[in-house]
Amino acid sequence: AQAAGNYVELNGAFGSLLHRQTLAAIEQALAPHGFVRVQRSRIVRKAAVTGVETRPSGDFELKMASGAKRGGSRRYRHNL
């Protein structure tokens, strides 16, 4: 899930879907299902993370099971 203005863009096997709700509300609803915040504007499912590559700045790049790469902030590293 990723913030998209006043919406949250949900991505998965179903494709992409816009949902009008805050990212914080989505994060709270999905937390029991293994989702964590990895960046101010991004939430991922921990089970879908296949690798983590740390950058010199301390930020990181996640490799997802789908093959996608997603950025993460050092501020949220503790969630992984």
XYZ file of N, CA, C and O in Angstrom:
320
model
N 0.850 -1.177 0.000
C 0.000 0.000 0.000
C 0.887 1.228 0.000
O 1.917 1.254 0.664
N 0.465 2.230 -0.739
C 1.255 3.449 -0.841
C 0.323 4.655 -0.861
O -0.735 4.616 -1.491
N 0.699 5.702 -0.153
C -0.088 6.925 -0.131
C -0.159 7.522 -1.529
O 0.822 7.533 -2.258
N -1.334 8.009 -1.880
C -1.549 8.647 -3.184
C -2.501 9.822 -2.986
O -3.692 9.731 -3.262
N -1.975 10.913 -2.448
C -2.809 12.082 -2.168
C -3.791 11.771 -1.055
O -3.403 11.341 0.023
N -5.086 11.964 -1.311
C -6.132 11.679 -0.330
C -6.555 10.211 -0.353
O -7.540 9.840 0.280
N -5.846 9.392 -1.096
C -6.170 7.982 -1.249
C -4.975 7.118 -0.843
O -3.881 7.607 -0.653
N -5.219 5.829 -0.789
C -4.156 4.850 -0.613
C -4.251 3.912 -1.805
O -5.326 3.406 -2.131
N -3.122 3.714 -2.479
C -3.082 2.808 -3.614
C -2.685 1.430 -3.111
O -1.604 1.241 -2.566
N -3.579 0.473 -3.261
C -3.331 -0.906 -2.842
C -2.863 -1.692 -4.061
O -3.485 -1.627 -5.121
N -1.762 -2.421 -3.919
C -1.211 -3.203 -5.023
C -1.091 -4.660 -4.601
O -0.691 -4.946 -3.479
N -1.418 -5.556 -5.512
C -1.314 -6.982 -5.227
C -1.589 -7.789 -6.474
O -1.588 -7.261 -7.588
N -1.860 -9.061 -6.285
C -2.162 -9.947 -7.406
C -3.409 -9.486 -8.164
O -3.573 -9.779 -9.340
N -4.256 -8.727 -7.499
C -5.491 -8.208 -8.085
C -5.235 -6.980 -8.948
O -6.139 -6.466 -9.594
N -4.017 -6.475 -8.947
C -3.687 -5.261 -9.695
C -3.540 -4.088 -8.750
O -3.005 -4.229 -7.652
N -4.066 -2.952 -9.164
C -3.970 -1.731 -8.370
C -5.370 -1.186 -8.105
O -6.224 -1.194 -8.991
N -5.579 -0.703 -6.886
C -6.893 -0.222 -6.480
C -6.719 1.010 -5.594
O -5.875 1.005 -4.694
N -7.474 2.061 -5.856
C -7.437 3.247 -5.003
C -8.520 3.142 -3.947
O -9.659 2.779 -4.238
N -8.152 3.468 -2.719
C -9.085 3.388 -1.589
C -9.016 4.704 -0.833
O -7.930 5.170 -0.490
N -10.158 5.311 -0.543
C -10.167 6.605 0.144
C -10.156 6.380 1.648
O -11.201 6.246 2.289
N -8.963 6.328 2.194
C -8.743 6.167 3.621
C -7.301 6.587 3.897
O -6.475 6.551 2.999
N -7.002 6.967 5.118
C -5.627 7.366 5.420
C -4.725 6.139 5.468
O -5.181 5.035 5.766
N -3.452 6.371 5.216
C -2.480 5.278 5.281
C -2.385 4.752 6.708
O -2.234 3.552 6.919
N -2.509 5.634 7.695
C -2.457 5.214 9.101
C -3.614 4.264 9.429
O -3.426 3.271 10.138
N -4.799 4.538 8.906
C -5.951 3.668 9.153
C -5.759 2.314 8.475
O -6.071 1.270 9.055
N -5.239 2.336 7.253
C -4.966 1.083 6.532
C -3.899 0.285 7.284
O -4.010 -0.927 7.447
N -2.855 0.978 7.755
C -1.786 0.314 8.504
C -2.346 -0.384 9.742
O -2.010 -1.533 10.026
N -3.200 0.289 10.461
C -3.784 -0.285 11.679
C -4.666 -1.494 11.351
O -4.624 -2.508 12.049
N -5.420 -1.408 10.274
C -6.298 -2.516 9.890
C -5.522 -3.728 9.388
O -5.930 -4.869 9.610
N -4.397 -3.487 8.724
C -3.635 -4.587 8.130
C -2.538 -5.145 9.040
O -1.996 -6.219 8.759
N -2.199 -4.449 10.106
C -1.127 -4.905 11.015
C -1.334 -6.339 11.513
O -0.382 -7.122 11.518
N -2.550 -6.736 11.903
C -2.731 -8.119 12.366
C -2.485 -9.169 11.274
O -2.337 -10.350 11.551
N -2.424 -8.720 10.019
C -2.219 -9.635 8.891
C -0.780 -9.613 8.392
O -0.490 -10.092 7.292
N 0.137 -9.024 9.181
C 1.551 -9.057 8.845
C 2.067 -7.904 8.003
O 3.136 -7.999 7.425
N 1.331 -6.813 7.933
C 1.770 -5.650 7.177
C 2.464 -4.661 8.100
O 2.042 -4.472 9.236
N 3.536 -4.033 7.607
C 4.301 -3.065 8.397
C 4.639 -1.847 7.545
O 4.753 -1.935 6.321
N 4.824 -0.714 8.213
C 5.237 0.502 7.523
C 6.748 0.469 7.345
O 7.477 0.192 8.285
N 7.209 0.755 6.125
C 8.641 0.769 5.839
C 9.110 2.143 5.364
O 10.305 2.353 5.197
N 8.174 3.025 5.154
C 8.463 4.374 4.711
C 7.267 5.234 5.104
O 6.179 4.711 5.338
N 7.449 6.518 5.158
C 6.359 7.407 5.570
C 5.096 7.183 4.733
O 3.982 7.290 5.232
N 5.272 6.833 3.479
C 4.132 6.674 2.590
C 3.978 5.265 2.037
O 3.340 5.067 1.010
N 4.531 4.247 2.732
C 4.465 2.892 2.184
C 4.330 1.838 3.281
O 4.983 1.888 4.302
N 3.471 0.847 3.004
C 3.261 -0.316 3.870
C 3.458 -1.559 3.001
O 3.022 -1.589 1.850
N 4.123 -2.582 3.553
C 4.312 -3.835 2.822
C 3.963 -5.024 3.712
O 3.935 -4.908 4.934
N 3.716 -6.164 3.082
C 3.487 -7.410 3.817
C 4.840 -8.046 4.077
O 5.586 -8.347 3.148
N 5.181 -8.237 5.349
C 6.499 -8.763 5.712
C 6.788 -10.101 5.045
O 7.912 -10.353 4.623
N 5.804 -10.954 4.916
C 6.009 -12.277 4.335
C 6.372 -12.203 2.857
O 6.929 -13.154 2.310
N 6.074 -11.083 2.207
C 6.370 -10.933 0.783
C 7.765 -10.365 0.534
O 8.206 -10.277 -0.604
N 8.469 -9.984 1.587
C 9.829 -9.447 1.451
C 10.809 -10.613 1.355
O 10.873 -11.457 2.242
N 11.555 -10.653 0.258
C 12.513 -11.746 0.057
C 13.948 -11.304 0.289
O 14.842 -12.146 0.383
N 14.190 -10.004 0.365
C 15.543 -9.515 0.600
C 15.550 -8.047 0.970
O 14.625 -7.311 0.644
N 16.603 -7.637 1.668
C 16.773 -6.239 2.068
C 18.201 -5.827 1.745
O 19.148 -6.507 2.132
N 18.348 -4.740 1.020
C 19.668 -4.215 0.687
C 19.802 -2.827 1.293
O 19.025 -1.927 0.981
N 20.773 -2.658 2.179
C 20.972 -1.383 2.849
C 21.809 -0.449 1.985
O 22.806 -0.863 1.403
N 21.396 0.797 1.922
C 22.133 1.824 1.188
C 23.081 2.543 2.142
O 22.893 2.490 3.359
N 24.083 3.229 1.627
C 25.031 3.944 2.484
C 24.360 4.954 3.432
O 24.853 5.200 4.522
N 23.231 5.514 3.024
C 22.523 6.500 3.847
C 21.814 5.871 5.043
O 21.361 6.569 5.939
N 21.680 4.539 5.042
C 20.936 3.849 6.089
C 19.547 3.457 5.624
O 18.887 2.614 6.230
N 19.069 4.101 4.549
C 17.798 3.691 3.955
C 18.006 2.320 3.325
O 19.132 1.825 3.264
N 16.962 1.684 2.854
C 17.106 0.341 2.312
C 16.166 0.110 1.149
O 15.235 0.877 0.924
N 16.433 -0.937 0.397
C 15.589 -1.341 -0.718
C 15.092 -2.755 -0.441
O 15.891 -3.638 -0.123
N 13.802 -2.945 -0.552
C 13.199 -4.250 -0.325
C 13.018 -4.961 -1.652
O 12.589 -4.353 -2.633
N 13.333 -6.231 -1.679
C 13.045 -7.068 -2.836
C 11.814 -7.878 -2.463
O 11.807 -8.589 -1.460
N 10.770 -7.736 -3.265
C 9.500 -8.389 -2.977
C 9.388 -9.702 -3.746
O 10.049 -9.905 -4.760
N 8.542 -10.595 -3.262
C 8.331 -11.897 -3.905
C 7.859 -11.738 -5.350
O 8.146 -12.584 -6.189
N 7.171 -10.647 -5.650
C 6.671 -10.401 -7.000
C 7.779 -9.974 -7.955
O 7.558 -9.866 -9.155
N 8.969 -9.678 -7.399
C 10.073 -9.192 -8.208
C 10.220 -7.677 -8.147
O 11.212 -7.125 -8.589
N 9.230 -7.013 -7.596
C 9.270 -5.550 -7.468
C 10.283 -5.143 -6.409
O 10.591 -5.910 -5.495
N 10.798 -3.945 -6.536
C 11.700 -3.372 -5.543
C 11.021 -2.138 -4.963
O 10.465 -1.332 -5.700
N 11.065 -2.013 -3.654
C 10.420 -0.905 -2.958
C 11.408 -0.286 -1.987
O 12.137 -0.991 -1.292
N 11.419 1.020 -1.927
C 12.307 1.730 -1.017
C 11.756 1.760 0.398
O 10.550 1.742 0.614
N 12.669 1.806 1.347
C 12.306 1.904 2.753
C 13.196 2.924 3.440
O 14.314 3.180 2.991
N 12.712 3.509 4.493
C 13.442 4.539 5.218
C 14.099 3.969 6.472
O 13.506 3.140 7.167
N 15.295 4.453 6.778
C 15.998 3.990 7.985
C 15.169 4.243 9.233
O 15.290 3.546 10.223
N 14.293 5.202 9.196
C 13.426 5.527 10.321
C 12.470 4.375 10.662
O 12.043 4.234 11.799
N 12.124 3.558 9.673
C 11.168 2.464 9.872
C 11.833 1.095 9.829
O 11.155 0.080 9.793
N 13.154 1.043 9.842
C 13.880 -0.226 9.742
C 13.491 -1.190 10.868
O 13.443 -2.402 10.678
N 13.218 -0.673 12.042
C 12.874 -1.525 13.187
C 11.617 -2.363 12.937
O 11.418 -3.378 13.591
N 10.784 -1.962 11.997
C 9.568 -2.727 11.697
C 9.853 -4.047 10.987
O 9.007 -4.929 10.951
N 11.052 -4.150 10.415
C 11.405 -5.390 9.729
C 12.167 -6.302 10.655
O 12.293 -7.445 10.508
